[in-house]
PDB file of C-alpha atoms in Angstrom:
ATOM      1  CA  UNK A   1     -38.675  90.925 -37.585  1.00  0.00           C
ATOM      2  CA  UNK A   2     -41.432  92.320 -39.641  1.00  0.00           C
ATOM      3  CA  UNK A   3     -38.985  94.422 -41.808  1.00  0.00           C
ATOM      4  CA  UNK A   4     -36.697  91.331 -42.399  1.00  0.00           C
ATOM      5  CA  UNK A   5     -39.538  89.260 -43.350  1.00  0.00           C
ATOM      6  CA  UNK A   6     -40.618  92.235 -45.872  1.00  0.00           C
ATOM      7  CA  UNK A   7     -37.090  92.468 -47.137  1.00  0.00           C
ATOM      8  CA  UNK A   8     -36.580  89.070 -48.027  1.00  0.00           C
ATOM      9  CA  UNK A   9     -39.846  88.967 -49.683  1.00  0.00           C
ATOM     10  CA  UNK A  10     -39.455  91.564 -51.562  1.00  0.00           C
ATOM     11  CA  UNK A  11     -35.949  90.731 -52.953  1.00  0.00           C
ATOM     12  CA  UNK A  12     -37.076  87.084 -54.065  1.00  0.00           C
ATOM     13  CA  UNK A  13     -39.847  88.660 -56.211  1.00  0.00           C
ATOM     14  CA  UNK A  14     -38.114  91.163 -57.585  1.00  0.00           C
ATOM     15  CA  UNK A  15     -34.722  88.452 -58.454  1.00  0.00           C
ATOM     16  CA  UNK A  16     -37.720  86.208 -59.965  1.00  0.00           C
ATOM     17  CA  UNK A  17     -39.071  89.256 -61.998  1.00  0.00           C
ATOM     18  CA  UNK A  18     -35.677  90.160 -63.160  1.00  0.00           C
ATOM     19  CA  UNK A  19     -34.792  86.799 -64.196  1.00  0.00           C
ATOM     20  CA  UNK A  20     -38.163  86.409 -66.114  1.00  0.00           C
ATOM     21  CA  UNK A  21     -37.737  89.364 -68.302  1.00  0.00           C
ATOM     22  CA  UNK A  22     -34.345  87.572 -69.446  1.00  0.00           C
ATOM     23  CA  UNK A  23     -36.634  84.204 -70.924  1.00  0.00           C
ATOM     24  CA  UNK A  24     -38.619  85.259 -74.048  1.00  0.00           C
ATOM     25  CA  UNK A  25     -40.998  83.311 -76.092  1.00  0.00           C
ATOM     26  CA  UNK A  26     -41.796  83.830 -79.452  1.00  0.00           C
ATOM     27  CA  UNK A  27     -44.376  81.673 -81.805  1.00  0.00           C
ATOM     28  CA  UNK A  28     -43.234  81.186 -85.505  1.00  0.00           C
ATOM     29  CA  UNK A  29     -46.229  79.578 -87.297  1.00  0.00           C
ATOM     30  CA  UNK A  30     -46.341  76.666 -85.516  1.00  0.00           C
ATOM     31  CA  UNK A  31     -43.260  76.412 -83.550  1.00  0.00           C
ATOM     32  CA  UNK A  32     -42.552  78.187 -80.448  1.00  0.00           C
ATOM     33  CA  UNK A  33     -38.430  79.285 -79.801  1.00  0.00           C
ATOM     34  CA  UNK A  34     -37.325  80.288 -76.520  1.00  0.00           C
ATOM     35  CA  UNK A  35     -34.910  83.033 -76.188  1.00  0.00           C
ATOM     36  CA  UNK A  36     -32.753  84.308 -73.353  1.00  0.00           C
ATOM     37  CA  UNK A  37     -31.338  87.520 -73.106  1.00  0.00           C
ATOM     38  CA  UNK A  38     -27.601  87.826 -72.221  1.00  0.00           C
ATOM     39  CA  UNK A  39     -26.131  91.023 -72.280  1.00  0.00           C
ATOM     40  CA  UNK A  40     -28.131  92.476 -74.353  1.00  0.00           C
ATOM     41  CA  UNK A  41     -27.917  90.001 -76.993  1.00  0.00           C
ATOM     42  CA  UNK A  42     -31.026  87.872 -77.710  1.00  0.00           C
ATOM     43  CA  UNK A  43     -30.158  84.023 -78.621  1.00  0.00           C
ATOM     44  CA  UNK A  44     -32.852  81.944 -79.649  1.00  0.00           C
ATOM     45  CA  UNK A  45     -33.084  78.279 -78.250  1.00  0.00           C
ATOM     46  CA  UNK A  46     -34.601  75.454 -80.266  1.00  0.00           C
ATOM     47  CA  UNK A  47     -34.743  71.767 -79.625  1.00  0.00           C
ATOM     48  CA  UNK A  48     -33.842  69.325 -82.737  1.00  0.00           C
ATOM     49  CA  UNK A  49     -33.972  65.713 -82.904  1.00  0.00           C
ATOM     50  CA  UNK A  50     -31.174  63.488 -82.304  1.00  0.00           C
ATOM     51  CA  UNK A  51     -29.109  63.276 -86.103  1.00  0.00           C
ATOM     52  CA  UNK A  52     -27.533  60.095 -87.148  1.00  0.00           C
ATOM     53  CA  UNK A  53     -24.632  60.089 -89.604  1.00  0.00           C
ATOM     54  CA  UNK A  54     -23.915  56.994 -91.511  1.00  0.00           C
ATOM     55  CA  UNK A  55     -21.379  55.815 -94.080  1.00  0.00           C
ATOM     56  CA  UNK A  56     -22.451  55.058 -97.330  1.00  0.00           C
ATOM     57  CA  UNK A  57     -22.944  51.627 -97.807  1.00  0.00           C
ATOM     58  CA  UNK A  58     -20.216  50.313-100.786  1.00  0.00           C
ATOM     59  CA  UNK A  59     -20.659  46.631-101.549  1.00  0.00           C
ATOM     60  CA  UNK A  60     -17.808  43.959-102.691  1.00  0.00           C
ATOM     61  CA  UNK A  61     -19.894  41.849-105.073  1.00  0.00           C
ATOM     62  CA  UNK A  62     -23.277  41.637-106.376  1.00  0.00           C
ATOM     63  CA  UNK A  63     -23.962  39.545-104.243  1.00  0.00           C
ATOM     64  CA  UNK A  64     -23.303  41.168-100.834  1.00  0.00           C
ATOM     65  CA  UNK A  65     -26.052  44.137-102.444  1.00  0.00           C
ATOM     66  CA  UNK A  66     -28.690  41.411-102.501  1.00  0.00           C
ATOM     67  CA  UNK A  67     -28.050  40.406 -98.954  1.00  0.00           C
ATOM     68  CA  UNK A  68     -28.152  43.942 -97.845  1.00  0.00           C
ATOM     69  CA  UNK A  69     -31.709  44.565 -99.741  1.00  0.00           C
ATOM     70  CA  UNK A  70     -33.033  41.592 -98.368  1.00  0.00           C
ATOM     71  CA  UNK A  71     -32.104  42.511 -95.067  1.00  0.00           C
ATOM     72  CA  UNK A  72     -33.856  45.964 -95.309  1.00  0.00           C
ATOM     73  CA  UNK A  73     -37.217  44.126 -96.841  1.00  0.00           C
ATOM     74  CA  UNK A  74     -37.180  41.508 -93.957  1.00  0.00           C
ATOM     75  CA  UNK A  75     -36.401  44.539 -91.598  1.00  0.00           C
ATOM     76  CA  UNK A  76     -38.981  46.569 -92.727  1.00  0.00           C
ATOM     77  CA  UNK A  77     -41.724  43.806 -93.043  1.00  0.00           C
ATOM     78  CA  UNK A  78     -40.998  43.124 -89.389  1.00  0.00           C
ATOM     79  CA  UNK A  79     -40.310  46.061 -87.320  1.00  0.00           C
ATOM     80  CA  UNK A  80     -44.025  47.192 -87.182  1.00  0.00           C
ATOM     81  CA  UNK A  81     -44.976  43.955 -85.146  1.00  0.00           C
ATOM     82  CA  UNK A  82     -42.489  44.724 -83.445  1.00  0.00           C
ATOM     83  CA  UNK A  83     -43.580  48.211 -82.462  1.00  0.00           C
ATOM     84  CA  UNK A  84     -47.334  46.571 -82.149  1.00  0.00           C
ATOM     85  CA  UNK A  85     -45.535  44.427 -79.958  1.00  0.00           C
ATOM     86  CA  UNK A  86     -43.923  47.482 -77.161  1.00  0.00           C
ATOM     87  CA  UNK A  87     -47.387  48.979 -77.333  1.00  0.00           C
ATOM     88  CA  UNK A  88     -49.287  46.653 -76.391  1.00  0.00           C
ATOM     89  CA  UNK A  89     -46.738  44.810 -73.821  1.00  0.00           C
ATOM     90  CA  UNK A  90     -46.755  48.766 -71.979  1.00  0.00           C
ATOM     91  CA  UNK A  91     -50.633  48.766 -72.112  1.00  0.00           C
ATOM     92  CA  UNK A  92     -50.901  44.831 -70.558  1.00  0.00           C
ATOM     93  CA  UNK A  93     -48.571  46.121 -68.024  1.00  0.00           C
ATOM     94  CA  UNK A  94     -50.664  49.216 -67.090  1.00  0.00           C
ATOM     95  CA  UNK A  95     -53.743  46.786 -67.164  1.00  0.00           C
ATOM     96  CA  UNK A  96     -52.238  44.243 -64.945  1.00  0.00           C
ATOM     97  CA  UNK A  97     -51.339  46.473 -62.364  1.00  0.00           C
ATOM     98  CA  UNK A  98     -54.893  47.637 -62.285  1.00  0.00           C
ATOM     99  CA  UNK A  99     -56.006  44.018 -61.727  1.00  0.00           C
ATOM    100  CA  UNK A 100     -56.273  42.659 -58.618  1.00  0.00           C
ATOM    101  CA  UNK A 101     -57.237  39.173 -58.508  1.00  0.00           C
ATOM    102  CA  UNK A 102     -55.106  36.448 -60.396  1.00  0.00           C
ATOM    103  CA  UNK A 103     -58.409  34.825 -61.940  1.00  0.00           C
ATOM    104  CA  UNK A 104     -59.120  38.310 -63.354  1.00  0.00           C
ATOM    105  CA  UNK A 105     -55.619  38.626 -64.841  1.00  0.00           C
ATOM    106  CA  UNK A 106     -55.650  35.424 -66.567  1.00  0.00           C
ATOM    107  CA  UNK A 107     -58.982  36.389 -68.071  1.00  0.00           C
ATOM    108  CA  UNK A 108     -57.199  39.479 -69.221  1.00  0.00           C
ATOM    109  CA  UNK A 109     -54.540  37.685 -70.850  1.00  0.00           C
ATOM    110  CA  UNK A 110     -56.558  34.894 -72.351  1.00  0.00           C
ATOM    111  CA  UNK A 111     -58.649  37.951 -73.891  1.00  0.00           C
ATOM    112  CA  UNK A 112     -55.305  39.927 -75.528  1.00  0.00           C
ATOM    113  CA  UNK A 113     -54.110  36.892 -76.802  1.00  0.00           C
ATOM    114  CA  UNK A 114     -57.108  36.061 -78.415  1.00  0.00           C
ATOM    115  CA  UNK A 115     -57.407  39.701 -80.018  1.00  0.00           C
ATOM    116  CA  UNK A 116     -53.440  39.193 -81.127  1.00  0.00           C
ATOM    117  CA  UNK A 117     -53.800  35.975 -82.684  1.00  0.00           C
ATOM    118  CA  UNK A 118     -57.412  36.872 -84.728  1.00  0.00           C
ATOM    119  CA  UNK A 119     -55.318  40.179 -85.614  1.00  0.00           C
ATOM    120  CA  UNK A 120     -51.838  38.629 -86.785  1.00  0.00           C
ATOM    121  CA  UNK A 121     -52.028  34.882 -87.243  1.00  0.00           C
ATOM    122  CA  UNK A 122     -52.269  34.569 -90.534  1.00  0.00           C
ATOM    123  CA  UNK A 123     -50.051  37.172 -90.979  1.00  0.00           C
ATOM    124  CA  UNK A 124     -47.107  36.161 -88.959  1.00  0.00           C
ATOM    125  CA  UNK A 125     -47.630  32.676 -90.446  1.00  0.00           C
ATOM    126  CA  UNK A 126     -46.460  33.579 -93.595  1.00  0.00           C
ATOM    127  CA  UNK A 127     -43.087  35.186 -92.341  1.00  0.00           C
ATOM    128  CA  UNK A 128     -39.996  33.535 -93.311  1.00  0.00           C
ATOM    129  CA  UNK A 129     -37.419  31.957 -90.608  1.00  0.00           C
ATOM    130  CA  UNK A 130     -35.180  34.743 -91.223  1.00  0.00           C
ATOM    131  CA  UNK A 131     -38.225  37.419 -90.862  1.00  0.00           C
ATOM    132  CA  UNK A 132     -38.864  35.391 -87.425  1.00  0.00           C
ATOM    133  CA  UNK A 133     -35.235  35.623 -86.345  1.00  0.00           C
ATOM    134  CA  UNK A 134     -35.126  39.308 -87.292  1.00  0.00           C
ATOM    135  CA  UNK A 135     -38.745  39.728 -85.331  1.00  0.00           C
ATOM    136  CA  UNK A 136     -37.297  38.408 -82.425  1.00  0.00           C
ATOM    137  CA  UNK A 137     -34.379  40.091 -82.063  1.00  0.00           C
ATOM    138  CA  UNK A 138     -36.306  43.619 -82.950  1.00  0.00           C
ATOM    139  CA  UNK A 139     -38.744  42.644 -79.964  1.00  0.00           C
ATOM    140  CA  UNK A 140     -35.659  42.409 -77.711  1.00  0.00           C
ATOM    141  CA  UNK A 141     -34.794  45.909 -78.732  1.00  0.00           C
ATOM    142  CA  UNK A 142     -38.397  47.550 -78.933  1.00  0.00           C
ATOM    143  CA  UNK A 143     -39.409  45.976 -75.421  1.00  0.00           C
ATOM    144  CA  UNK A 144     -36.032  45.920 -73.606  1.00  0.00           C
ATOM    145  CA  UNK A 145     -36.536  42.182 -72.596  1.00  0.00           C
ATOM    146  CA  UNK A 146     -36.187  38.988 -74.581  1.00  0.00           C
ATOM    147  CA  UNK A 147     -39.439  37.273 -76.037  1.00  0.00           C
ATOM    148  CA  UNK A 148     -38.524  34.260 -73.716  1.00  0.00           C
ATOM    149  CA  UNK A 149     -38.808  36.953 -70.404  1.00  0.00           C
ATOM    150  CA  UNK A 150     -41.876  38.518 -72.180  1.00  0.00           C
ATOM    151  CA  UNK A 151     -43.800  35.066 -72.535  1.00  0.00           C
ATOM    152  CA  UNK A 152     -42.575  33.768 -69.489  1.00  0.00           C
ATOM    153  CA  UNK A 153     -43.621  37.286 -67.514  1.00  0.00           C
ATOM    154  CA  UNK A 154     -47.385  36.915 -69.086  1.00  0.00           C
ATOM    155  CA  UNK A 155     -47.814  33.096 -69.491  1.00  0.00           C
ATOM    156  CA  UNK A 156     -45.831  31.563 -67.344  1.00  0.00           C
ATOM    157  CA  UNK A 157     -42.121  29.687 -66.890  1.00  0.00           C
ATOM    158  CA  UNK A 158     -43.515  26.051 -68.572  1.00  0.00           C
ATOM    159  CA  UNK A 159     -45.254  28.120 -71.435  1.00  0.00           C
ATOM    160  CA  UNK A 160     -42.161  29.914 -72.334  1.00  0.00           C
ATOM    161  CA  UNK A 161     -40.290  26.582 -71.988  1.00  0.00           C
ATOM    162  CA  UNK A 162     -42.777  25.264 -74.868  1.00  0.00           C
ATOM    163  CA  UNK A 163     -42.248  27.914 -77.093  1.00  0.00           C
ATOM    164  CA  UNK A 164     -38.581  27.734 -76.696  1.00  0.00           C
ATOM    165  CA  UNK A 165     -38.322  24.397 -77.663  1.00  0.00           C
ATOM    166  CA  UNK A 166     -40.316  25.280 -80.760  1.00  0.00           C
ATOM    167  CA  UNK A 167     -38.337  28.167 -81.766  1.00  0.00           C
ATOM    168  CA  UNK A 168     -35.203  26.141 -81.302  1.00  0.00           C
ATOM    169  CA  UNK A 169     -36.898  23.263 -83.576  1.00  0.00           C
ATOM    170  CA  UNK A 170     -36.934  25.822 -86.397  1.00  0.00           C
ATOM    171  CA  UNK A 171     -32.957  26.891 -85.656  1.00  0.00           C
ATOM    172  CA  UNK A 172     -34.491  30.426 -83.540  1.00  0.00           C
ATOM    173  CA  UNK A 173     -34.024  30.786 -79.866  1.00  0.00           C
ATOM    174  CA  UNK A 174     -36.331  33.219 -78.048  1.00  0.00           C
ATOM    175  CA  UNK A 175     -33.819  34.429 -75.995  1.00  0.00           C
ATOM    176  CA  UNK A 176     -31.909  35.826 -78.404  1.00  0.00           C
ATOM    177  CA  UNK A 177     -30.449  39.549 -77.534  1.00  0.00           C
ATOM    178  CA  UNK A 178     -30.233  42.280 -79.731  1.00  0.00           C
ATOM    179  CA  UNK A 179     -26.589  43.971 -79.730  1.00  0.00           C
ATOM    180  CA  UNK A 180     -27.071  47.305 -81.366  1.00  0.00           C
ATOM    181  CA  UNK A 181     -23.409  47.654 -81.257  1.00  0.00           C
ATOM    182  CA  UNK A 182     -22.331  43.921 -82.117  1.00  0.00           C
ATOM    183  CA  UNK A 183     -24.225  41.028 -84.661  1.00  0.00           C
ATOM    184  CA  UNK A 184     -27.215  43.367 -85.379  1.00  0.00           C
ATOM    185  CA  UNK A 185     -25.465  46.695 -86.072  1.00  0.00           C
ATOM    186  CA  UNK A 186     -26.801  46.871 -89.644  1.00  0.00           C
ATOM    187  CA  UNK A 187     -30.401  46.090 -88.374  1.00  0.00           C
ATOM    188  CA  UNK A 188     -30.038  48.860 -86.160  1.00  0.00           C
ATOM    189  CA  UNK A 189     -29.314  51.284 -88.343  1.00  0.00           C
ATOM    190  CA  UNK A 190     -32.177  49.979 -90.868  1.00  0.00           C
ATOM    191  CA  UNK A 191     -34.064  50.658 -87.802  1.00  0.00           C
ATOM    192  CA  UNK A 192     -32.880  54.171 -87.437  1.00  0.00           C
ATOM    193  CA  UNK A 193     -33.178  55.101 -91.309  1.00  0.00           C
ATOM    194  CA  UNK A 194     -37.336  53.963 -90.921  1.00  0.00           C
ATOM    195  CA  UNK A 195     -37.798  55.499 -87.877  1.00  0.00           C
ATOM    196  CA  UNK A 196     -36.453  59.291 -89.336  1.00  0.00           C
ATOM    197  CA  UNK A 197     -38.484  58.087 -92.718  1.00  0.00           C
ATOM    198  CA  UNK A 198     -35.022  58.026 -94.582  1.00  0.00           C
ATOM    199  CA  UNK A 199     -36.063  53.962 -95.714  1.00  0.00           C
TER     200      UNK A 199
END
């Protein structure tokens, strides 16, 4: 039993020592490339960020150029409130599951609201209602939920109601979706051309 025991022991370290001499690592400046040994042959193993490809953009008129430019202006005016806006919905998430009374989760609440609103109410004032449309729809796709759901999950179904009805005064709904694939294509890939730092 002993010798079985010894045998099997024996041949897992030794399959685990084989296999590790096949994995190499080696450190250029900064960056570190794996490499695996097959037959001899050393390949080296690197892992690159995800490349987009798109068509350059040709334009009918004049006027179909200025629509495009405006679009990229409102797009990038907006997008970093809506980044500000994932970040900080993840961290009042984290917090709130740390809370455990309600009273101390409204306080909570009450207290990141009033930090947002000294932070960005004069800014977001001064947006246009096609800078709000386009903010609302980017929140959709930073977040992964509507602005409706997001007020509705933090303030409450009658405060989300309120702000609906607002938005809609102004021709916006907050429940707009954002359909990378459909209506909001082009903002998408506005999107993807700041994020690589190609806008």
């Amino acid at each position: 039993m002993r010798l079985i025991f010894f045998t099997i022991l024996f041949v897992t370290i030794a399959s685990i020592q084989a296999y590790s001499q096949d994995t190499l690592k080696y450190q250029l400046g900064k960056n570190v490339l794996y490499g695996l040994v097959i037959e001899g042959d050393t390949i080296l193993m690197s892992s690159i960020d995800e490349v987009f490809i798109f068509p350059k953009r040709h334009f009918a008129s004049r006027g179909e150029k200025r629509r495009y430019d405006r679009l990229v202006r409102n797009v990038k005016k907006v997008y970093p409130y809506a980044v500000m806006a994932r970040e900080k919905f993840e961290e009042v998430n984290v917090k709130m599951g740390t809370l455990k009374s309600e009273k101390a989760k409204k306080r909570y609440l009450d207290q990141v609201e009033k930090e947002i609103k000294d932070q960005y109410e004069e800014e977001l004032k001064k947006l246009t209602i096609t800078q709000g449309r386009i903010l609302i729809k980017l929140i959709d796709r930073e977040v992964g939920e509507t602005s409706y759901d997001v007020v509705k999950q933090l303030k409450g179904s009658f405060s989300a109601f309120l702000w609906q009805t607002l938005a809609r005064l102004f021709g916006s709904n907050l429940k707009s979706e954002f359909d990378a694939e459909g209506e909001d294509k082009l903002i998408n890939e506005i999107v993807i051309m700041i994020e690589k730092g190609a806008l």
